[in-house]
Amino acid sequence: MRPVWISLSLLLALSACQSETATEGEVVQSPAANDLAAHDLSEGEALTAAMADDVSRPLMQAQVVLDRLGFTPGVVDGKPGLSTRNALIGFQEANGMAASGELDELTIAALARWKNIPATRLVTIPADFAAGPFAELPKSAADQAKLPMLGYATLDEKLAERFHTTVETLMLLNQPQGGSPATGAPSAPATASSSATPLPAMFRAGQQIRVPNVGGDYVDATSVKDAGWLKTLEMLGVGSQQAKAAKIVVSKSKGTLRVYDSADKLVGLYTATMGSQRDPLPLGRWKINGVSYNPQFTYNPKLFWDVPDSREKQLLPPGPNGPVGVVWIDLSKEHYGIHGTPHPETIGRAQSHGCVRLTNWDAARLAQMVSSDTQ
């Protein structure tokens, strides 16, 4: 299988089948998941001083609310950009507003009901979340195939993915005016060359750090039958209860994947990367053959124009830094699918080899929304 991006207005007729089998007994959320989870006030409840932001971050506050509502801004970084504009358009369309893509007065007023959700929150990094292992991935597919999993290079990277942001944003949120990191000694740049050597990291277990206040991250362990997928949802801060997708539309011209419910209401909009001039997204109506959680990836050089055919085929292990991230939604168009990415900051910017590529957290969310009834 290889990733596939979708271009132009492509209506995907999805009939997803979950191939995972149920395990006996109840799986309990890990302490790390509970320690990092959002703890929101009830609607209308006043925000306490202890929970409030240390400084005003209006755009990031809008981003965390939009992310919770399913109109995800890609990485939550407090910066304007394509993904934030698309998220605002999705929210505006879903609420019968003019789709300006701007955080205008009407949109600010519509988002005001969530004004007691601050842009950031303080968390203490749990020891089990920080345990790793962490190591830089080798560049060659042959070397990657020898690893047990394609995991995170550093704790910093893992934290950034958990809070739907970038390492740079985490560092800025935890940088005091004095200029040095607030919660730990700075490390050397991540330049280690050995795949077995952990890279330097800014953060460590036991630190209290400020993070984007992404939420909607409650995982009902009784509803997730696969223990590995349960752990992935917790790791990504993605809740197990999602809206049901009756229809999915992928548009190259807009650079988006839209999700509609049975009432034809827009309930999700994600910025996506889809195809390139060399590997255009195939137009048409496709079905979803199935959903593979934490998939292995068959690296076949013959399917990639930019890889010599002389290289050997490799079976790459699963992991968030694998070519398709944490999930593969298989399309009826051979070799094409919807999947995650090891580089969330490139969504909507870099090209793909034809698949529809989302951030790992958006792909994980979508994987739980599709069903055999999805068109």
Coordinates of C-alpha atoms in Angstrom, one line a residue:
M1 CA 0.0 0.0 0.0
R2 CA 1.1 3.6 -0.5
P3 CA -0.3 6.9 0.5
V4 CA -2.7 8.6 -1.9
W5 CA -3.8 12.3 -1.9
I6 CA -7.1 13.3 -3.5
S7 CA -7.4 16.3 -5.9
L8 CA -10.4 18.3 -7.2
S9 CA -13.9 17.7 -5.8
L10 CA -13.7 14.0 -5.2
L11 CA -16.6 12.3 -3.5
L12 CA -15.4 9.2 -1.7
A13 CA -18.0 6.5 -1.3
L14 CA -16.7 5.0 1.9
S15 CA -17.8 1.7 3.4
A16 CA -15.3 1.3 6.2
C17 CA -15.0 -2.1 8.0
Q18 CA -13.0 -2.3 11.2
S19 CA -10.8 -5.3 11.0
E20 CA -9.7 -5.3 14.6
T21 CA -11.2 -8.0 16.9
A22 CA -12.4 -7.3 20.4
T23 CA -10.4 -8.2 23.4
E24 CA -11.9 -9.6 26.6
G25 CA -12.3 -7.4 29.6
E26 CA -12.2 -3.7 30.2
V27 CA -9.1 -1.7 29.3
V28 CA -8.4 1.2 31.6
Q29 CA -7.0 4.6 30.6
S30 CA -3.3 4.9 31.5
P31 CA -2.3 7.4 34.2
A32 CA -0.4 9.4 31.6
A33 CA -3.6 9.9 29.5
N34 CA -5.5 11.2 32.5
D35 CA -2.6 13.5 33.6
L36 CA -2.5 15.2 30.2
A37 CA -6.2 15.3 29.5
A38 CA -8.2 18.5 29.3
H39 CA -10.4 19.4 32.2
D40 CA -13.0 21.8 31.0
L41 CA -15.5 24.0 32.8
S42 CA -19.2 23.6 32.1
E43 CA -20.7 26.0 29.5
G44 CA -21.2 29.4 31.2
E45 CA -19.0 28.6 34.2
A46 CA -16.6 31.4 34.9
L47 CA -12.9 30.8 34.2
T48 CA -10.8 30.7 37.3
A49 CA -7.6 32.6 37.6
A50 CA -5.7 29.4 38.1
M51 CA -6.9 28.1 34.7
A52 CA -6.6 31.3 32.8
D53 CA -3.9 32.0 30.2
D54 CA -0.7 33.7 31.4
V55 CA -1.1 36.1 28.4
S56 CA -3.8 36.8 25.9
R57 CA -3.7 34.5 22.9
P58 CA -6.9 35.1 20.9
L59 CA -6.0 33.3 17.7
M60 CA -4.7 30.2 19.5
Q61 CA -7.8 30.2 21.7
A62 CA -9.9 30.2 18.6
Q63 CA -7.7 27.4 17.2
V64 CA -8.2 25.1 20.2
V65 CA -12.0 25.6 20.1
L66 CA -12.1 24.9 16.4
D67 CA -9.9 21.8 16.9
R68 CA -12.4 20.5 19.5
L69 CA -15.3 21.1 17.2
G70 CA -13.8 19.1 14.3
F71 CA -12.8 22.1 12.2
T72 CA -9.1 21.5 12.8
P73 CA -6.5 24.2 12.0
G74 CA -3.7 21.7 11.4
V75 CA -1.1 22.5 14.0
V76 CA -2.3 24.7 16.8
D77 CA 0.4 27.4 16.9
G78 CA -1.4 30.8 17.3
K79 CA -0.5 31.8 13.8
P80 CA -2.7 32.6 10.8
G81 CA -2.4 30.4 7.8
L82 CA -4.1 28.1 5.2
S83 CA -5.2 25.5 7.7
T84 CA -6.6 28.0 10.2
R85 CA -8.5 29.8 7.3
N86 CA -10.0 26.4 6.3
A87 CA -11.0 25.7 9.9
L88 CA -12.8 29.1 10.1
I89 CA -14.5 28.4 6.8
G90 CA -15.8 25.1 8.1
F91 CA -17.1 26.6 11.3
Q92 CA -18.7 29.5 9.5
E93 CA -20.4 27.2 6.9
A94 CA -21.6 24.8 9.6
N95 CA -23.2 27.7 11.5
G96 CA -24.8 29.4 8.5
M97 CA -22.4 32.3 8.3
A98 CA -20.6 33.9 5.4
A99 CA -17.5 31.8 4.8
S100 CA -14.8 34.5 4.9
G101 CA -12.2 32.4 6.6
E102 CA -11.4 35.4 8.8
L103 CA -11.7 35.7 12.6
D104 CA -14.2 38.6 12.1
E105 CA -16.5 40.1 14.7
L106 CA -19.4 37.8 13.8
T107 CA -17.2 34.7 14.1
I108 CA -15.7 35.9 17.4
A109 CA -19.3 36.4 18.7
A110 CA -20.3 32.8 17.5
L111 CA -17.2 31.4 19.3
A112 CA -17.9 33.3 22.5
R113 CA -19.9 30.4 24.0
W114 CA -16.5 28.7 24.5
K115 CA -14.7 31.7 25.9
N116 CA -14.1 29.9 29.2
I117 CA -11.8 27.5 27.3
P118 CA -8.3 29.1 27.6
A119 CA -5.8 28.9 24.8
T120 CA -3.3 27.0 26.9
R121 CA -3.1 24.9 30.1
L122 CA -0.4 23.7 32.4
V123 CA 0.5 20.0 32.5
T124 CA 3.1 17.9 34.3
I125 CA 4.8 15.4 32.0
P126 CA 4.1 11.9 33.4
A127 CA 7.0 9.5 33.7
D128 CA 5.4 6.8 31.6
F129 CA 4.6 9.2 28.8
A130 CA 8.2 10.3 28.8
A131 CA 9.7 6.8 29.0
G132 CA 10.3 6.4 25.3
P133 CA 12.2 4.7 23.7
F134 CA 13.2 7.7 21.5
A135 CA 15.8 7.6 18.7
E136 CA 16.4 9.3 15.4
L137 CA 15.1 7.2 12.4
P138 CA 17.6 6.0 9.8
K139 CA 17.0 7.5 6.4
S140 CA 17.0 4.3 4.3
A141 CA 13.9 2.0 4.2
A142 CA 16.1 -1.0 4.6
D143 CA 17.4 0.3 7.9
Q144 CA 13.9 1.3 9.0
A145 CA 12.6 -2.2 8.3
K146 CA 15.0 -3.5 11.0
L147 CA 13.4 -1.5 13.8
P148 CA 10.6 -2.7 16.0
M149 CA 8.6 0.5 15.4
L150 CA 8.9 3.9 13.7
G151 CA 8.5 6.0 16.8
Y152 CA 9.2 9.5 17.9
A153 CA 12.8 10.8 17.8
T154 CA 12.4 12.8 21.0
L155 CA 10.0 13.5 23.9
D156 CA 9.6 17.0 22.5
E157 CA 8.2 15.6 19.3
K158 CA 5.8 13.2 21.1
L159 CA 4.5 16.1 23.3
A160 CA 4.0 18.3 20.2
E161 CA 1.9 15.6 18.5
R162 CA -0.1 15.0 21.7
F163 CA -1.1 18.7 21.8
H164 CA -1.6 19.1 18.1
T165 CA 1.2 21.6 17.7
T166 CA 4.9 21.9 16.9
V167 CA 8.1 21.6 19.0
E168 CA 8.8 25.3 18.1
T169 CA 5.4 26.3 19.6
L170 CA 6.0 24.3 22.8
M171 CA 9.4 26.0 23.2
L172 CA 7.9 29.5 22.7
L173 CA 5.1 28.8 25.2
N174 CA 7.7 27.8 27.8
Q175 CA 10.3 30.5 27.1
P176 CA 10.5 33.2 29.8
Q177 CA 11.4 36.8 28.9
G178 CA 14.9 36.1 30.0
G179 CA 15.4 34.0 26.9
S180 CA 16.2 30.5 28.3
P181 CA 13.7 27.7 28.5
A182 CA 11.4 27.9 31.6
T183 CA 11.2 24.2 32.4
G184 CA 14.6 22.7 31.8
A185 CA 18.1 23.3 30.6
P186 CA 18.4 23.7 26.8
S187 CA 19.9 20.9 24.8
A188 CA 22.1 20.8 21.7
P189 CA 20.3 20.7 18.3
A190 CA 19.0 17.3 17.3
T191 CA 21.8 16.2 15.0
A192 CA 22.6 12.7 16.2
S193 CA 23.2 10.3 13.4
S194 CA 22.9 6.9 15.0
S195 CA 19.4 5.4 14.9
A196 CA 20.1 3.8 18.3
T197 CA 21.1 7.1 20.0
P198 CA 18.4 9.2 21.7
L199 CA 18.4 12.8 20.5
P200 CA 18.7 15.7 22.9
A201 CA 15.3 16.9 24.2
M202 CA 14.2 20.2 25.8
F203 CA 11.6 18.6 28.1
R204 CA 11.7 15.8 30.7
A205 CA 9.5 13.8 32.9
G206 CA 8.1 15.6 35.9
Q207 CA 8.3 19.1 34.4
Q208 CA 5.3 21.4 34.4
I209 CA 4.9 23.0 31.0
R210 CA 2.4 25.1 29.2
V211 CA 0.7 23.5 26.2
P212 CA -2.1 24.3 23.7
N213 CA -5.4 23.5 25.5
V214 CA -6.6 20.9 22.9
G215 CA -9.5 18.9 24.2
G216 CA -12.2 16.5 23.2
D217 CA -9.7 13.9 24.3
Y218 CA -11.8 11.6 26.5
V219 CA -11.3 8.0 25.6
D220 CA -14.0 5.6 26.6
A221 CA -11.8 2.5 27.1
T222 CA -14.9 0.2 26.9
S223 CA -15.7 1.3 23.4
V224 CA -12.1 0.8 22.0
K225 CA -11.6 -2.9 21.4
D226 CA -8.0 -2.9 20.3
A227 CA -5.5 -2.1 23.0
G228 CA -2.9 -0.7 20.6
W229 CA -5.4 1.7 19.1
L230 CA -6.6 2.7 22.6
K231 CA -3.0 3.7 23.4
T232 CA -2.6 5.6 20.1
L233 CA -5.8 7.6 20.8
E234 CA -4.5 8.6 24.2
M235 CA -1.1 9.4 22.8
L236 CA -2.6 11.7 20.2
G237 CA -5.2 13.3 22.5
V238 CA -8.1 12.1 20.3
G239 CA -11.4 11.2 21.9
S240 CA -13.1 7.9 21.1
Q241 CA -16.5 9.5 20.6
Q242 CA -16.8 11.2 17.2
A243 CA -19.6 12.2 14.9
K244 CA -20.6 9.6 12.3
A245 CA -19.7 10.3 8.7
A246 CA -22.5 9.8 6.2
K247 CA -20.5 11.4 3.4
I248 CA -16.9 12.5 2.8
V249 CA -15.9 14.9 0.1
V250 CA -12.3 15.6 -0.8
S251 CA -11.5 18.6 -2.9
K252 CA -8.1 19.4 -4.5
S253 CA -9.2 22.9 -5.4
K254 CA -10.0 23.7 -1.8
G255 CA -7.3 21.5 -0.3
T256 CA -9.8 20.0 2.2
L257 CA -11.5 16.9 3.4
R258 CA -15.1 17.6 4.5
V259 CA -17.2 15.3 6.6
Y260 CA -21.0 15.4 6.6
D261 CA -23.5 13.7 8.9
S262 CA -26.8 12.0 8.0
A263 CA -28.6 15.3 8.0
D264 CA -26.0 16.6 5.4
K265 CA -24.6 18.9 8.0
L266 CA -20.9 19.7 7.9
V267 CA -19.4 18.2 11.1
G268 CA -15.7 18.1 10.2
L269 CA -13.2 19.9 7.9
Y270 CA -9.5 19.0 7.7
T271 CA -6.8 20.6 5.5
A272 CA -5.3 17.7 3.5
T273 CA -2.4 17.1 1.1
M274 CA -3.4 15.3 -2.0
G275 CA -1.3 14.3 -5.0
S276 CA 1.1 16.1 -7.2
Q277 CA 1.7 16.8 -10.8
R278 CA 3.5 13.5 -11.1
D279 CA 1.0 11.6 -8.9
P280 CA -2.4 13.3 -9.3
L281 CA -5.2 12.3 -7.1
P282 CA -7.6 10.0 -9.0
L283 CA -11.0 11.6 -9.5
G284 CA -14.1 9.5 -8.9
R285 CA -16.3 7.7 -6.4
W286 CA -14.4 5.2 -4.3
K287 CA -15.2 2.9 -1.5
I288 CA -13.2 2.3 1.7
N289 CA -12.2 -1.3 1.9
G290 CA -11.2 -1.2 5.5
V291 CA -9.3 0.7 8.3
S292 CA -6.0 -0.5 9.5
Y293 CA -4.9 0.9 12.9
N294 CA -1.1 1.3 13.5
P295 CA -0.4 -0.3 10.1
Q296 CA 2.8 -1.8 8.7
F297 CA 3.7 -0.3 5.4
T298 CA 4.8 -2.1 2.3
Y299 CA 7.5 0.0 0.7
N300 CA 7.5 -0.8 -3.0
P301 CA 10.0 1.3 -5.0
K302 CA 8.2 0.5 -8.2
L303 CA 5.2 2.5 -7.0
F304 CA 7.3 5.7 -6.5
W305 CA 8.6 7.6 -9.5
D306 CA 11.4 9.3 -7.4
V307 CA 12.8 6.0 -6.1
P308 CA 15.0 3.7 -8.2
D309 CA 13.3 0.4 -9.1
S310 CA 16.5 -1.4 -8.3
R311 CA 15.9 -0.9 -4.6
E312 CA 14.4 -3.8 -2.7
K313 CA 10.8 -3.9 -1.4
Q314 CA 10.6 -3.5 2.4
L315 CA 8.0 -4.1 5.0
L316 CA 8.2 -1.2 7.4
P317 CA 7.1 -1.5 11.0
P318 CA 4.2 0.6 12.4
G319 CA 4.6 3.8 14.3
P320 CA 3.6 7.5 14.2
N321 CA 6.7 8.3 12.1
G322 CA 6.0 5.7 9.5
P323 CA 5.1 6.8 5.9
V324 CA 1.4 6.6 6.6
G325 CA 1.4 7.5 10.3
V326 CA -1.0 5.9 12.7
V327 CA -3.8 4.8 10.4
W328 CA -4.5 3.7 6.8
I329 CA -8.0 4.0 5.4
D330 CA -7.9 1.8 2.4
L331 CA -9.6 2.9 -0.8
S332 CA -11.0 0.7 -3.6
K333 CA -8.5 2.4 -5.9
E334 CA -5.5 0.1 -5.6
H335 CA -2.5 1.5 -3.8
Y336 CA -4.5 4.6 -2.6
G337 CA -5.7 5.6 0.8
I338 CA -6.3 8.2 3.4
H339 CA -3.7 8.3 6.1
G340 CA -1.6 10.1 8.7
T341 CA 1.9 11.6 8.3
P342 CA 5.1 11.9 10.3
H343 CA 5.3 15.6 9.3
P344 CA 2.1 17.4 10.4
E345 CA 3.5 20.9 9.7
T346 CA 3.6 20.0 6.0
I347 CA -0.1 19.3 5.5
G348 CA -1.6 21.6 2.9
R349 CA 1.9 22.5 1.7
A350 CA 4.0 19.6 0.6
Q351 CA 2.9 17.2 -2.1
S352 CA 2.1 13.5 -1.8
H353 CA 2.4 10.5 -4.0
G354 CA -1.3 10.6 -4.7
C355 CA -2.9 9.7 -1.4
V356 CA -5.0 11.9 0.9
R357 CA -2.7 12.8 3.8
L358 CA -3.8 14.3 7.1
T359 CA -2.2 15.0 10.4
N360 CA -2.0 11.9 12.6
W361 CA -4.6 13.3 14.9
D362 CA -7.1 14.2 12.1
A363 CA -6.6 10.8 10.5
A364 CA -7.2 9.1 13.8
R365 CA -10.4 11.1 14.3
L366 CA -11.6 10.3 10.8
A367 CA -10.9 6.6 11.2
Q368 CA -13.5 6.5 14.0
M369 CA -16.1 8.4 12.0
V370 CA -16.5 6.2 8.9
S371 CA -18.8 3.2 8.7
S372 CA -20.3 0.9 6.1
D373 CA -23.0 3.5 5.6
T374 CA -20.6 6.3 4.7
Q375 CA -20.8 7.5 1.1

